[in-house]
Coordinates of C-alpha atoms in Angstrom, one line a residue:
M138 CA 0.1 -0.1 -0.1
T139 CA 1.5 3.4 -1.0
S140 CA 1.1 5.9 1.7
L141 CA 0.2 9.9 0.9
L142 CA 2.6 12.3 2.4
P143 CA 1.4 15.9 2.7
V144 CA 3.3 17.8 0.2
V145 CA 5.5 20.5 1.6
V146 CA 5.3 23.8 -0.4
D147 CA 8.0 26.0 0.4
P148 CA 7.9 29.1 -1.9
D149 CA 10.2 31.7 -2.4
R150 CA 9.2 35.4 -1.0
E151 CA 8.0 36.3 -4.2
T152 CA 5.8 33.6 -4.9
A153 CA 4.2 33.9 -1.6
R154 CA 3.8 37.4 -2.0
R155 CA 1.8 36.9 -4.7
W156 CA -0.4 34.5 -3.5
A157 CA -1.6 36.0 -0.4
V158 CA -2.1 39.5 -2.7
E159 CA -4.5 36.9 -4.9
E160 CA -5.9 35.8 -1.6
L161 CA -6.2 39.1 0.4
T162 CA -7.7 40.9 -3.0
D163 CA -10.9 38.3 -3.4
Q164 CA -14.2 40.4 -4.0
A165 CA -15.3 39.7 -0.5
Y166 CA -12.8 41.7 1.1
V167 CA -12.5 43.8 -2.0
Q168 CA -16.1 45.3 -2.0
A169 CA -15.5 45.8 1.8
Q170 CA -13.0 48.3 1.7
P171 CA -11.6 48.0 -1.6
N172 CA -8.7 51.5 -0.8
L173 CA -8.0 51.0 2.6
L174 CA -7.7 47.2 1.8
Q175 CA -5.1 47.7 -0.9
Q176 CA -3.2 50.2 1.0
G177 CA -3.1 48.1 4.1
I178 CA -1.6 45.1 1.8
M179 CA 1.2 47.0 0.5
W180 CA 2.1 48.5 3.6
V181 CA 2.0 45.0 5.2
F182 CA 4.3 43.5 2.3
D183 CA 6.6 46.6 2.6
R184 CA 7.1 45.8 6.7
L185 CA 8.0 42.5 5.4
D186 CA 10.5 43.4 2.8
E187 CA 11.9 45.6 5.6
L188 CA 12.1 42.8 8.3
L189 CA 13.3 40.2 6.2
T190 CA 15.8 42.5 4.5
A191 CA 17.4 43.5 8.0
A192 CA 17.3 39.7 9.1
G193 CA 19.6 39.1 6.1
S194 CA 16.6 37.7 4.4
A195 CA 16.6 34.3 6.8
S196 CA 13.3 33.4 6.8
S197 CA 11.6 30.2 4.3
G198 CA 9.3 31.0 2.3
F199 CA 6.8 29.3 4.4
G200 CA 7.8 31.4 7.3
L201 CA 7.3 34.1 5.0
V202 CA 3.1 32.8 4.2
V203 CA 2.7 33.0 8.1
A204 CA 3.8 35.8 8.9
V205 CA 1.5 37.6 6.4
A206 CA -1.0 35.6 7.5
L207 CA -0.9 37.3 10.6
L208 CA -0.1 40.8 9.6
A209 CA -3.1 40.5 7.1
A210 CA -5.5 39.5 10.5
L211 CA -4.3 42.6 11.6
V212 CA -4.9 44.6 8.7
V213 CA -8.9 42.9 8.8
A214 CA -9.1 43.7 12.3
A215 CA -7.6 47.7 11.4
L216 CA -10.7 47.7 8.8
L217 CA -13.2 46.6 11.3
L218 CA -11.9 48.9 13.8
A219 CA -12.3 52.0 11.1
G220 CA -16.1 51.0 10.5
P221 CA -17.4 54.1 12.4
L222 CA -15.1 56.0 9.9
R223 CA -16.1 54.6 7.1
R224 CA -20.1 55.4 8.5
R225 CA -19.2 58.8 8.8
A226 CA -17.3 59.1 5.5
G227 CA -20.3 57.1 3.7
A228 CA -23.0 60.0 5.5
R229 CA -20.8 62.4 4.3
R230 CA -21.2 61.1 0.7
R231 CA -24.2 60.6 0.8
S232 CA -25.3 64.3 1.6
G233 CA -22.5 65.7 -0.9
G234 CA -20.9 66.9 2.6
G235 CA -22.2 69.8 2.7
V236 CA -24.3 71.7 5.1
F237 CA -27.5 71.9 3.8
G238 CA -27.9 68.4 1.4
A239 CA -30.5 68.6 -1.1
T240 CA -32.4 71.7 1.3
T241 CA -33.4 75.1 -0.5
M242 CA -35.2 76.9 2.7
T243 CA -34.5 80.0 3.9
A244 CA -32.8 80.7 7.4
A245 CA -36.2 81.5 9.1
Q246 CA -37.6 78.4 8.0
H247 CA -34.3 76.3 9.1
R248 CA -34.7 78.4 12.6
S249 CA -38.4 77.3 13.0
A250 CA -37.7 73.8 12.3
S251 CA -35.1 73.8 14.5
E252 CA -37.0 75.3 17.2
Q253 CA -40.0 72.8 17.0
A254 CA -37.2 70.1 17.1
A255 CA -35.8 71.3 20.3
A256 CA -39.5 71.4 21.9
A257 CA -40.1 67.8 20.7
G258 CA -36.4 66.3 22.3
R259 CA -35.1 65.9 18.9
W260 CA -31.7 67.5 19.5
A261 CA -29.6 65.9 16.7
A262 CA -32.4 67.7 13.9
A263 CA -32.4 70.9 16.1
V264 CA -28.3 71.4 15.9
Q265 CA -28.4 70.3 12.5
E266 CA -31.3 72.6 11.5
R267 CA -30.2 75.8 13.7
F268 CA -26.7 75.3 12.0
R269 CA -28.2 75.3 8.6
A270 CA -30.3 78.6 9.5
T271 CA -26.9 80.2 10.8
A272 CA -24.9 79.5 7.2
R273 CA -28.3 80.3 5.0
S274 CA -28.2 83.7 7.0
L275 CA -24.6 84.2 6.1
E276 CA -25.8 83.6 2.7
E277 CA -28.7 86.3 2.6
R278 CA -26.9 88.7 4.1
V279 CA -23.7 88.2 1.4
V280 CA -21.2 87.6 3.8
L281 CA -20.7 84.4 2.2
D282 CA -21.0 83.4 -1.4
V283 CA -23.9 80.4 -1.9
R284 CA -21.7 77.9 -2.7
P285 CA -23.3 74.0 -2.9
G286 CA -21.2 71.6 -0.7
R287 CA -20.0 73.8 1.9
T288 CA -19.0 72.1 4.9
A289 CA -20.0 73.1 8.5
D290 CA -16.0 73.3 9.6
E291 CA -15.8 76.0 5.8
V292 CA -18.5 77.6 7.5
A293 CA -17.4 78.4 10.5
R294 CA -14.0 79.1 9.1
E295 CA -15.1 81.6 6.5
A296 CA -17.1 83.4 8.0
G297 CA -15.2 83.1 11.8
A298 CA -12.7 85.2 9.5
L299 CA -14.7 88.0 8.6
M300 CA -16.8 88.2 12.4
A301 CA -14.1 87.8 15.0
D302 CA -16.6 87.5 17.8
A303 CA -18.9 85.0 16.4
A304 CA -15.7 82.9 15.4
Q305 CA -15.5 80.7 18.0
P306 CA -19.5 79.8 18.8
L307 CA -19.5 79.1 15.1
Q308 CA -16.6 76.6 15.8
R309 CA -18.3 75.3 18.5
A310 CA -21.5 74.5 16.5
A311 CA -19.8 73.2 13.3
R312 CA -18.5 70.9 15.8
A313 CA -22.0 70.6 17.3
F314 CA -23.4 69.8 13.6
D315 CA -20.9 67.5 12.3
D316 CA -20.9 65.1 15.9
V317 CA -24.9 64.6 14.9
T318 CA -24.4 64.5 10.9
Y319 CA -21.3 62.4 10.3
G320 CA -20.4 61.0 13.7
E321 CA -23.7 59.1 14.9
R322 CA -24.2 61.1 18.1
P323 CA -27.5 61.5 19.1
G324 CA -27.5 65.2 20.2
D325 CA -28.2 66.8 23.0
E326 CA -29.4 70.2 24.8
Q327 CA -25.6 71.2 25.1
G328 CA -25.1 70.9 21.6
Y329 CA -28.6 72.7 20.6
A330 CA -27.2 75.7 23.1
A331 CA -24.1 75.8 21.1
A332 CA -26.0 76.6 17.5
V333 CA -27.9 78.7 19.1
E334 CA -25.3 80.7 20.5
A335 CA -23.7 80.6 17.0
D336 CA -27.0 81.8 15.3
E337 CA -27.6 84.7 17.7
A338 CA -23.8 85.5 17.6
V339 CA -23.6 85.7 13.8
A340 CA -26.9 87.8 13.8
R341 CA -25.5 90.6 16.0
T342 CA -22.3 90.7 14.2
R343 CA -21.4 92.8 11.0
P344 CA -18.8 91.8 9.0
A345 CA -15.2 93.3 8.7
S346 CA -15.0 94.3 5.3
L347 CA -18.6 96.0 6.2
L348 CA -17.3 98.3 9.0
G349 CA -14.2 98.8 7.0
A350 CA -16.2 100.2 3.9
A351 CA -18.8 102.2 6.5
A352 CA -15.5 103.8 8.2
G353 CA -14.2 104.5 4.8
S354 CA -17.2 106.5 3.5
G355 CA -17.9 108.3 6.5
S356 CA -14.3 109.8 6.6

């Protein structure tokens, strides 16, 4: 009787690398997170090359496959941990990343919607609508130009550069908006208060450009 012995495969470094890449770029992985996964694979092999070169390339092909498998597991774990970041990025893509999304309401309408949401305890919606009211009022006053896709951070930065007194409230409100919109936080009364503070600060502040123009015309 002829006994069958297991065949030991001992590939060289390049063969092991090719096998691992083919396995890890299977559609099941690629569809889950293509760009990050491919970058992670390349990072794994770069680190392996550095380690093997430093060690005088003493590792066998089988040892390389084992090392690749272990490091690949770390890459997959990192991708799973990046889930909240992927969801946030997905939400940003769905909304276009802009403050308004597809809405075309006036500042007064956004403000009214915010107050209704706050009265009902829907703090996330209250924060969003109040910040949208602020952003729309800046456009209506021609402090900011109408630009689709402008983010909350851009609203705070651009308007804050023209309204120094409102700069910090705008930053806090933008952070609260991003938290409930992209960070999947439920929102709270404190975040709503920050959005209201920013809206009120903007309402009572004149842009520096207009103040300079008024001073020039009075001289």
